[in-house]
XYZ file of C-alpha atoms in Angstrom:
442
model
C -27.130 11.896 -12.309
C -29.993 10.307 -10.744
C -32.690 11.757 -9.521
C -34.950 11.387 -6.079
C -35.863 7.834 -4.498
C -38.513 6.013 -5.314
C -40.139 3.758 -2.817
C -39.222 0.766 -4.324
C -35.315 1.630 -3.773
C -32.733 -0.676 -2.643
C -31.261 -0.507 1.017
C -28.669 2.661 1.806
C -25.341 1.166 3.095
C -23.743 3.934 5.941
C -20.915 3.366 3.794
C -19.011 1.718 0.882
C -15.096 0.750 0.707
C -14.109 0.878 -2.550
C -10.701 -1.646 -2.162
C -10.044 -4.276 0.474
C -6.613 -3.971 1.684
C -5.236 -3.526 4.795
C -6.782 0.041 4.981
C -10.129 -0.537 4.468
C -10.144 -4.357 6.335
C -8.768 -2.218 9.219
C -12.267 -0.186 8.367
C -13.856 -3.188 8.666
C -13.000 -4.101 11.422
C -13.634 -1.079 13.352
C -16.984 -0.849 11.731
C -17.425 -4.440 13.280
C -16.463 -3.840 16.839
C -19.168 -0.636 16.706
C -21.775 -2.497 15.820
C -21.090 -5.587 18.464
C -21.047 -2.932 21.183
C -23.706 -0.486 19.858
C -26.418 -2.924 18.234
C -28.992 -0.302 18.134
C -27.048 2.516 16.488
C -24.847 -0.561 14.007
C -23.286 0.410 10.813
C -24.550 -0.843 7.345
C -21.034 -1.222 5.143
C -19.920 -3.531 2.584
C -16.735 -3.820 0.313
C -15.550 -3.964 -3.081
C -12.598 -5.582 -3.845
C -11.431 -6.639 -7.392
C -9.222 -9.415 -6.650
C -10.721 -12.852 -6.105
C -9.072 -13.100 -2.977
C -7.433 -11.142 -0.126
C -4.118 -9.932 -1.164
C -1.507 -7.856 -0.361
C 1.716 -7.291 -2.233
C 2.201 -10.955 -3.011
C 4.475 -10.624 -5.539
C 7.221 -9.480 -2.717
C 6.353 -12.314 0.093
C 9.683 -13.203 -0.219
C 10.295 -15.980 2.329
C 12.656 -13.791 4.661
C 11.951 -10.701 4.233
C 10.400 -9.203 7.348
C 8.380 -5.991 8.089
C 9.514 -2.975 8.866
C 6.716 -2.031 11.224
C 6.482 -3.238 14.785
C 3.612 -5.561 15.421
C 1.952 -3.882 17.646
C 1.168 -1.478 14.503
C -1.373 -3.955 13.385
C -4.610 -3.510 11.882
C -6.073 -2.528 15.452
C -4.175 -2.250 18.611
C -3.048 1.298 18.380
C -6.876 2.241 18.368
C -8.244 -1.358 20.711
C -5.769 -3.259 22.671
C -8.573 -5.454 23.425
C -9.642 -6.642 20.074
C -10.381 -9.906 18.647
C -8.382 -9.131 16.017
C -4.821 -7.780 17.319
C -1.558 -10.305 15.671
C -1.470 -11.640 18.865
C -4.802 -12.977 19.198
C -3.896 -14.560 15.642
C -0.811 -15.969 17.093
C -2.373 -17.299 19.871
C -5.192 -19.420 17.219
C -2.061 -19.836 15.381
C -0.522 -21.386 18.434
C 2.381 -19.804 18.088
C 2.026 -16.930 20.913
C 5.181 -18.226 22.908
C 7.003 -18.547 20.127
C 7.280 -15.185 18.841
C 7.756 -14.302 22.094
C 10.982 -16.239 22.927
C 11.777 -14.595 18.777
C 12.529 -11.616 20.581
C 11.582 -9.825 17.601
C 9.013 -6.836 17.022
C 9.045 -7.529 13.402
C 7.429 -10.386 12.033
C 7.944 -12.215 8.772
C 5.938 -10.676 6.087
C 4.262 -13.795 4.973
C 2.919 -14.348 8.611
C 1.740 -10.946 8.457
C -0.064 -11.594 5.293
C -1.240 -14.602 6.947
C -2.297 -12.759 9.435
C -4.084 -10.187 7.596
C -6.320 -13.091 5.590
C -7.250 -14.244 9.234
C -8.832 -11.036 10.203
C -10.492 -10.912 6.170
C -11.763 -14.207 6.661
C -13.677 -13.354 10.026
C -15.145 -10.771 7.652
C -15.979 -12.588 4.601
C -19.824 -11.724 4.693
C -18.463 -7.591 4.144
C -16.752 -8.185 1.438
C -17.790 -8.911 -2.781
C -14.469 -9.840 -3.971
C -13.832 -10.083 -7.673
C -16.112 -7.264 -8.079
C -13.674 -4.291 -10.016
C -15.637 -0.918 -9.420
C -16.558 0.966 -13.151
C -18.713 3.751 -12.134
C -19.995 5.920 -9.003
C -23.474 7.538 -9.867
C -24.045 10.324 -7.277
C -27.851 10.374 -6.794
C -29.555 13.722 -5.821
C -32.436 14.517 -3.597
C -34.032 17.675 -2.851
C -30.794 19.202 -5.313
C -28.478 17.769 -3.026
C -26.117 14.858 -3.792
C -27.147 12.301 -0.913
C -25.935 8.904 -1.987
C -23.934 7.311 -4.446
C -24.783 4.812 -6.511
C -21.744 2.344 -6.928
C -21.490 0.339 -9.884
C -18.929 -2.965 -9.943
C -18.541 -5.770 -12.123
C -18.189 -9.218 -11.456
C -15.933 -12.094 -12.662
C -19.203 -12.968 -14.939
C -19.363 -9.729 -16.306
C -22.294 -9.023 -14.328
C -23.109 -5.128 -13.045
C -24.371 -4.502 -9.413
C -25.382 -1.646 -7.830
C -24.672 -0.436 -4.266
C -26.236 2.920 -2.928
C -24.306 4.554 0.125
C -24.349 7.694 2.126
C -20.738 7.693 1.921
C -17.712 6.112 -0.361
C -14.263 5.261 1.504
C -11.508 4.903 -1.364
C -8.578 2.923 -0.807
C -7.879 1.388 -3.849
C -3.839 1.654 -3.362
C -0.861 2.548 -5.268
C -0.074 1.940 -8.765
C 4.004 0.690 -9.804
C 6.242 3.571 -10.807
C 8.405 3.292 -13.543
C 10.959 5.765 -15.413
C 9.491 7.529 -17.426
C 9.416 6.321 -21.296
C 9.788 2.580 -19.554
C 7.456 -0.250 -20.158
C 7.337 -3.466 -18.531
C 7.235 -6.950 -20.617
C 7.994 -10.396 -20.621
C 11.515 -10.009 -19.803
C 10.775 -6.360 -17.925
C 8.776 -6.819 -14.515
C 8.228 -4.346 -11.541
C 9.363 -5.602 -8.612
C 5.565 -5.930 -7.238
C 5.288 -8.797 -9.785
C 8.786 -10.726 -8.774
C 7.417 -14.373 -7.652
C 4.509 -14.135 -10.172
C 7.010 -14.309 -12.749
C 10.084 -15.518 -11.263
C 9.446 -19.593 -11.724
C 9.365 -18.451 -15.347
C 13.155 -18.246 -15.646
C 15.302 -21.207 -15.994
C 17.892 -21.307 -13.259
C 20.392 -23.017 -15.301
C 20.047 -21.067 -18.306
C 20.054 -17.297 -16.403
C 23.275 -15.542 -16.540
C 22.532 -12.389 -15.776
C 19.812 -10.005 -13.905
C 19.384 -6.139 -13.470
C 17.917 -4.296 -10.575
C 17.084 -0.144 -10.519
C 16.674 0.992 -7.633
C 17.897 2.133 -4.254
C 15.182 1.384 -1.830
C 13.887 -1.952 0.496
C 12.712 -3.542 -2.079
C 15.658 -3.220 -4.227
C 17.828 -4.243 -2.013
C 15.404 -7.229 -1.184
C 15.374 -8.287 -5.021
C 18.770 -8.225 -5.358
C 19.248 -10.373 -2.760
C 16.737 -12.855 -4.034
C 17.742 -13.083 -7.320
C 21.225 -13.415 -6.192
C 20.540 -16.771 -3.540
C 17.710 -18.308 -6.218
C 20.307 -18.285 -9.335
C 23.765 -19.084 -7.609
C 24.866 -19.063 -11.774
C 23.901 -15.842 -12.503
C 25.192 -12.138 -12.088
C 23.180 -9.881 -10.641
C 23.829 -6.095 -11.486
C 22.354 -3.575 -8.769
C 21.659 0.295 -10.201
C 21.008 3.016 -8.489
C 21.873 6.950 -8.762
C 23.396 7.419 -5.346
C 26.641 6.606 -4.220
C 25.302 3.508 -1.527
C 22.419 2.329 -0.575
C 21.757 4.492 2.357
C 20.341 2.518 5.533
C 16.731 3.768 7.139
C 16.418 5.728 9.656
C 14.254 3.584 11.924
C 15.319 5.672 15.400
C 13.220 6.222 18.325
C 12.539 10.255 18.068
C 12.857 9.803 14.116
C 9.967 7.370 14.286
C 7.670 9.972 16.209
C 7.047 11.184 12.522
C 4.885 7.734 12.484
C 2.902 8.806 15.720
C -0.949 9.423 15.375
C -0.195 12.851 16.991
C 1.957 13.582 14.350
C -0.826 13.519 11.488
C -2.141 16.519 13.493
C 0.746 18.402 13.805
C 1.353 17.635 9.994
C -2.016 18.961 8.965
C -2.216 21.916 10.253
C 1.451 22.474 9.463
C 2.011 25.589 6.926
C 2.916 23.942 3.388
C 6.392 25.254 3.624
C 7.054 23.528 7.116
C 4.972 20.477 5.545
C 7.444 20.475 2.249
C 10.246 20.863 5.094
C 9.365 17.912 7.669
C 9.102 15.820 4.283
C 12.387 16.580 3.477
C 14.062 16.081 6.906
C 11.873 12.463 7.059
C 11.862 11.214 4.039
C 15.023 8.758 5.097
C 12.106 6.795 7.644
C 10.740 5.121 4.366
C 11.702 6.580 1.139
C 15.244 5.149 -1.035
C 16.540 3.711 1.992
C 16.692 -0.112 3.454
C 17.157 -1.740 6.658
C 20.873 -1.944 8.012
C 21.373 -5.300 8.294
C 20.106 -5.518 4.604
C 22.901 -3.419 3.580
C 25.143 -5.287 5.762
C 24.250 -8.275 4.620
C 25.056 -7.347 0.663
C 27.813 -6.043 1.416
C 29.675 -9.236 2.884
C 28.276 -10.987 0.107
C 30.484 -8.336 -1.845
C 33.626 -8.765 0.114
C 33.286 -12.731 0.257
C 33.402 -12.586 -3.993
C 35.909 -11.010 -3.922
C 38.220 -12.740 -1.557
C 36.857 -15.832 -3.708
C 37.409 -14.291 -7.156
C 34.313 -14.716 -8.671
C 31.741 -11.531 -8.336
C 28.807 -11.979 -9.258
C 27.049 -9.270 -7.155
C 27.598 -6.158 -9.516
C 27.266 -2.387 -8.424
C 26.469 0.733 -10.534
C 26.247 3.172 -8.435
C 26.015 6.978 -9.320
C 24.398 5.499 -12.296
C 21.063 5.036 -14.297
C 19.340 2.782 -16.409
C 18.419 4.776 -19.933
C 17.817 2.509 -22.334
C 15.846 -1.273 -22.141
C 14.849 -3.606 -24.791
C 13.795 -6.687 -25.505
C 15.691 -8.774 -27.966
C 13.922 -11.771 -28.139
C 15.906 -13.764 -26.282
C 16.281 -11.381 -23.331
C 16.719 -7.531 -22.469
C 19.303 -5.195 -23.273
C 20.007 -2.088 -20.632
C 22.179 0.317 -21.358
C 23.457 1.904 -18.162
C 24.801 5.335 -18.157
C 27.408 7.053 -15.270
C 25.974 9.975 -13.935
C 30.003 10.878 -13.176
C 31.502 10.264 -15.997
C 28.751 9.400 -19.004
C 30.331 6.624 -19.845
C 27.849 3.665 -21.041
C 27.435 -0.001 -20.316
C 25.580 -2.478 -22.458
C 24.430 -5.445 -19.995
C 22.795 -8.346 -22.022
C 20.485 -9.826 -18.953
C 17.930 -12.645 -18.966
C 15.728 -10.138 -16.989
C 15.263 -6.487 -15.739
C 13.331 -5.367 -12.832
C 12.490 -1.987 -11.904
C 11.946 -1.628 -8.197
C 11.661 2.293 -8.668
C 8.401 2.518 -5.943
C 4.862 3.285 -6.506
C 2.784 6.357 -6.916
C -0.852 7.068 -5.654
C -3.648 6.588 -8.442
C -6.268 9.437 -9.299
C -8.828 8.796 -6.739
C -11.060 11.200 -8.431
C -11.257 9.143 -11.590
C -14.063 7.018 -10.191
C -16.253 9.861 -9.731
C -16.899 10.383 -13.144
C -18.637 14.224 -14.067
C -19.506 14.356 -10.112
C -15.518 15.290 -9.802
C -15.715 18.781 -10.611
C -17.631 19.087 -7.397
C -14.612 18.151 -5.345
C -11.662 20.605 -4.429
C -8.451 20.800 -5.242
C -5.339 22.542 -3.856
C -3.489 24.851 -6.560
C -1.534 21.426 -7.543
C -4.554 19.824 -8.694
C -4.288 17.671 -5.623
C -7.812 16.410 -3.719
C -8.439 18.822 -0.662
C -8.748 16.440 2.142
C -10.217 17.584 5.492
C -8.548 16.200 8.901
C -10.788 13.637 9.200
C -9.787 12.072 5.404
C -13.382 13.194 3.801
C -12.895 15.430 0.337
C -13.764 18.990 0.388
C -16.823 19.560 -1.733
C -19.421 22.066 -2.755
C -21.879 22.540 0.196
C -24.999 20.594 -2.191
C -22.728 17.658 -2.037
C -23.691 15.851 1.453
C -22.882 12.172 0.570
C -19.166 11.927 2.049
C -16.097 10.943 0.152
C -13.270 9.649 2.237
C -9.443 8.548 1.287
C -7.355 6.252 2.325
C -3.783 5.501 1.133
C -1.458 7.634 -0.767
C -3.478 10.098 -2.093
C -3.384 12.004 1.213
C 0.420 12.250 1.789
C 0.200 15.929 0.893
C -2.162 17.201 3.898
C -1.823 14.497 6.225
C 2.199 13.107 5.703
C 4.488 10.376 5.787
C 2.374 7.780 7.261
C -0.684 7.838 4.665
C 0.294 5.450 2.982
C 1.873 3.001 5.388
C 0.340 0.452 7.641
C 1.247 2.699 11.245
C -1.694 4.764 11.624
C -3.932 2.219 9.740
C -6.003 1.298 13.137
C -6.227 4.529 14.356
C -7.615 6.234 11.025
C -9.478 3.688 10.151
C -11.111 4.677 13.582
C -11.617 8.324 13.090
C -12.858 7.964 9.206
C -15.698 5.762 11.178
C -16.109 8.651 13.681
C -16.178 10.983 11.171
C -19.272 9.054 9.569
C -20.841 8.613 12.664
C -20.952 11.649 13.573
C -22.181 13.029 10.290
C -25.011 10.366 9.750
C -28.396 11.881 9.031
C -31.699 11.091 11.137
C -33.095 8.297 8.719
C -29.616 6.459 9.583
C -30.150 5.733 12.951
C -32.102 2.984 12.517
C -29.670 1.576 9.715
C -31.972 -0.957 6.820
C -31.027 -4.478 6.227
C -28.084 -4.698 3.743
């Protein structure tokens, strides 16, 4: 742990993001607007980000597939309306303003929402070291008190830098979730890495594809895979009965609502556990309607024609996978009756979710000085920062995931990404210490 701050020291950023997604680009941003309309009192930040390039879930761009989020739940018009950077000021440079306005839509495609997300990143290029993968945080004491953090990355080169910050904000995002005992491979892919791989396979040669899983993105693979290779089966499986549609309602959606973060966290954790439960059909194993709708004529229409090649095992799971050289093996089991399948496929994709990473692990030694609940779980105040012993000053912030259990549903979801992204920048406002006020040069 280092020690004290010789004169010679490099400049103190206000704050570090540790990932560049759309969490901490939304931080960005905000961080941006402050500092246009309060010069004197600006921000020092900079980024990390371990991709060469913006990016967000490009393996599942798939050319239809549209978001589920209005957007007006961009990266800032729930906290400024009047920003630079709304979708619609990007669809007006875009020239396309009227129209998506004559669309009638509130949900955009998700490439032009990736699109638009590398708009806003690119007005923001100077904040950002990409290709830089984070390998250590070095908290630095002064006076006995842990005041700054010293954040090691490493380039593309192999090259180390150091940044030293007053505060960390960690959004490095979610990691794929697979069965457990399940590997992926050359012929076993997740669905996040579906048109990385997918020009791989020869669309002649394919006969047959399997897809676990019950969710959106299921449902959005299968019906990929079953337009790309019009030769091929494609075998859907999934433990419930159907595919059970979202529920994207009006009052349902309120669970979405920036209010509703503060009703959640101060929630007791039994009405917490139970709000989960009565919610969890907004955004977790469920699809869009039309989706469902839409696989389900496909269904119908092979059948009328005689030749099904949309399979369904439902009440099922997949409990076996191999790879036999020349493809995969799954062995599906009934959950009814036990009975098993052997499916020979050319490929096997798991679209079974994602699951927050450790965002302790970066710490290092200095993580024994955070809190955890009695689930080993990072004690996260309302305004995102880590509990912490009282010698630890330098903040610690979260975004993503990793907060799901104290401040719900939407954590991990673009809907309140403007308006935390707003209070995480309050938060270190607020907190800034006297020597900050007139911020150094980064």
């Amino acid at each position: 742990m280092s020690q004290g701050l010789p004169a010679d020291e490099p400049p103190i950023h206000d704050l570090i993001g540790v990932g560049f997604g759309p969490s901490n680009l939304a931080l960005a941003i905000a961080v941006a607007e402050h500092n246009a309309a309060s010069p004197d009192h600006a921000v020092t930040a900079h980024f990390l980000e371990r991709q060469t390039s913006f990016g967000w879930h490009r393996g599942m761009l798939i050319d239809d597939a549209t978001m589920q989020v209005s957007f007006l739940k961009d990266l800032v018009t729930l906290r400024n309306p009047a920003s630079r950077f709304t979708f619609l000021s990007y669809l007006k440079e875009r020239g396309r303003l009227v129209d998506f306005i004559n669309a009638k839509s509130l949900f955009p495609l998700r490439v032009e929402f990736h699109d638009y997300f590398e708009w806003c990143a690119a007005r923001l290029d100077d904040e950002v070291s990409y290709g830089h993968e984070v390998v250590e945080v070095r908290p630095v004491e002064v006076d006995g008190q842990v005041r700054h953090y010293d954040v090691v990355s490493r380039g593309a080169d192999g090259a180390a830098s150091v940044h030293r910050a007053r505060n960390l904000v960690l959004a490095t995002g979610l990691r794929p979730r697979l069965p457990e005992g399940m590997e992926t491979g050359e012929r076993i892919w997740h669905n996040s890495e579906l048109l990385h791989r997918v020009d791989g396979v020869d669309a002649d040669a394919a006969r047959r594809f399997v897809v676990v899983g019950a969710g959106q993105s299921a449902a959005e693979v299968t019906a990929y895979l079953h337009d790309r290779f019009r030769s091929a089966e494609v075998c859907s499986v999934f433990a419930r009965f159907g595919i059970s549609p979202s529920d994207d309602s009006p009052l349902a959606n309120r669970v979405f609502d920036p209010s509703a973060v503060d009703d959640y966290f101060g929630a007791p954790e039994d009405v917490k556990r139970m709000i989960m439960g009565y919610h969890a059909n907004t955004n977790y194993s469920v699809a869009d309607l039309d989706l469902i709708e839409d696989l389900y004529r496909r269904t119908y229409q092979e059948k009328v024609l005689g030749v099904e090649r949309l399979r369904w095992f439902n009440t099922s799971r997949a409990v076996e996978a191999a790879d036999t050289g020349s493809g995969v093996r799954v062995v599906v089991e009934s959950l009814t009756t036990g009975k098993r399948t052997d499916l020979d496929a050319d490929v096997l994709v798991y679209a079974t979710g994602y699951r927050p990473g450790d965002p302790l692990a970066l710490l290092g030694a200095a993580a024994d000085r955070f809190h955890l609940d009695d689930q080993g779980r990072p004690l996260v105040e309302r305004d995102f920062r880590i509990t912490a012993d009282a010698a630890v000053r330098a903040g610690v912030y979260l975004q993503g995931g990793a907060t799901e259990h104290t401040h719900g549903i939407t954590s991990s979801l673009l809907s309140n990404n403007a308006v935390r992204s707003g209070e995480i920048l309050d938060s270190i406002l607020q907190r800034r210490p006297e020597e900050a006020l007139q911020p150094a040069a980064v």
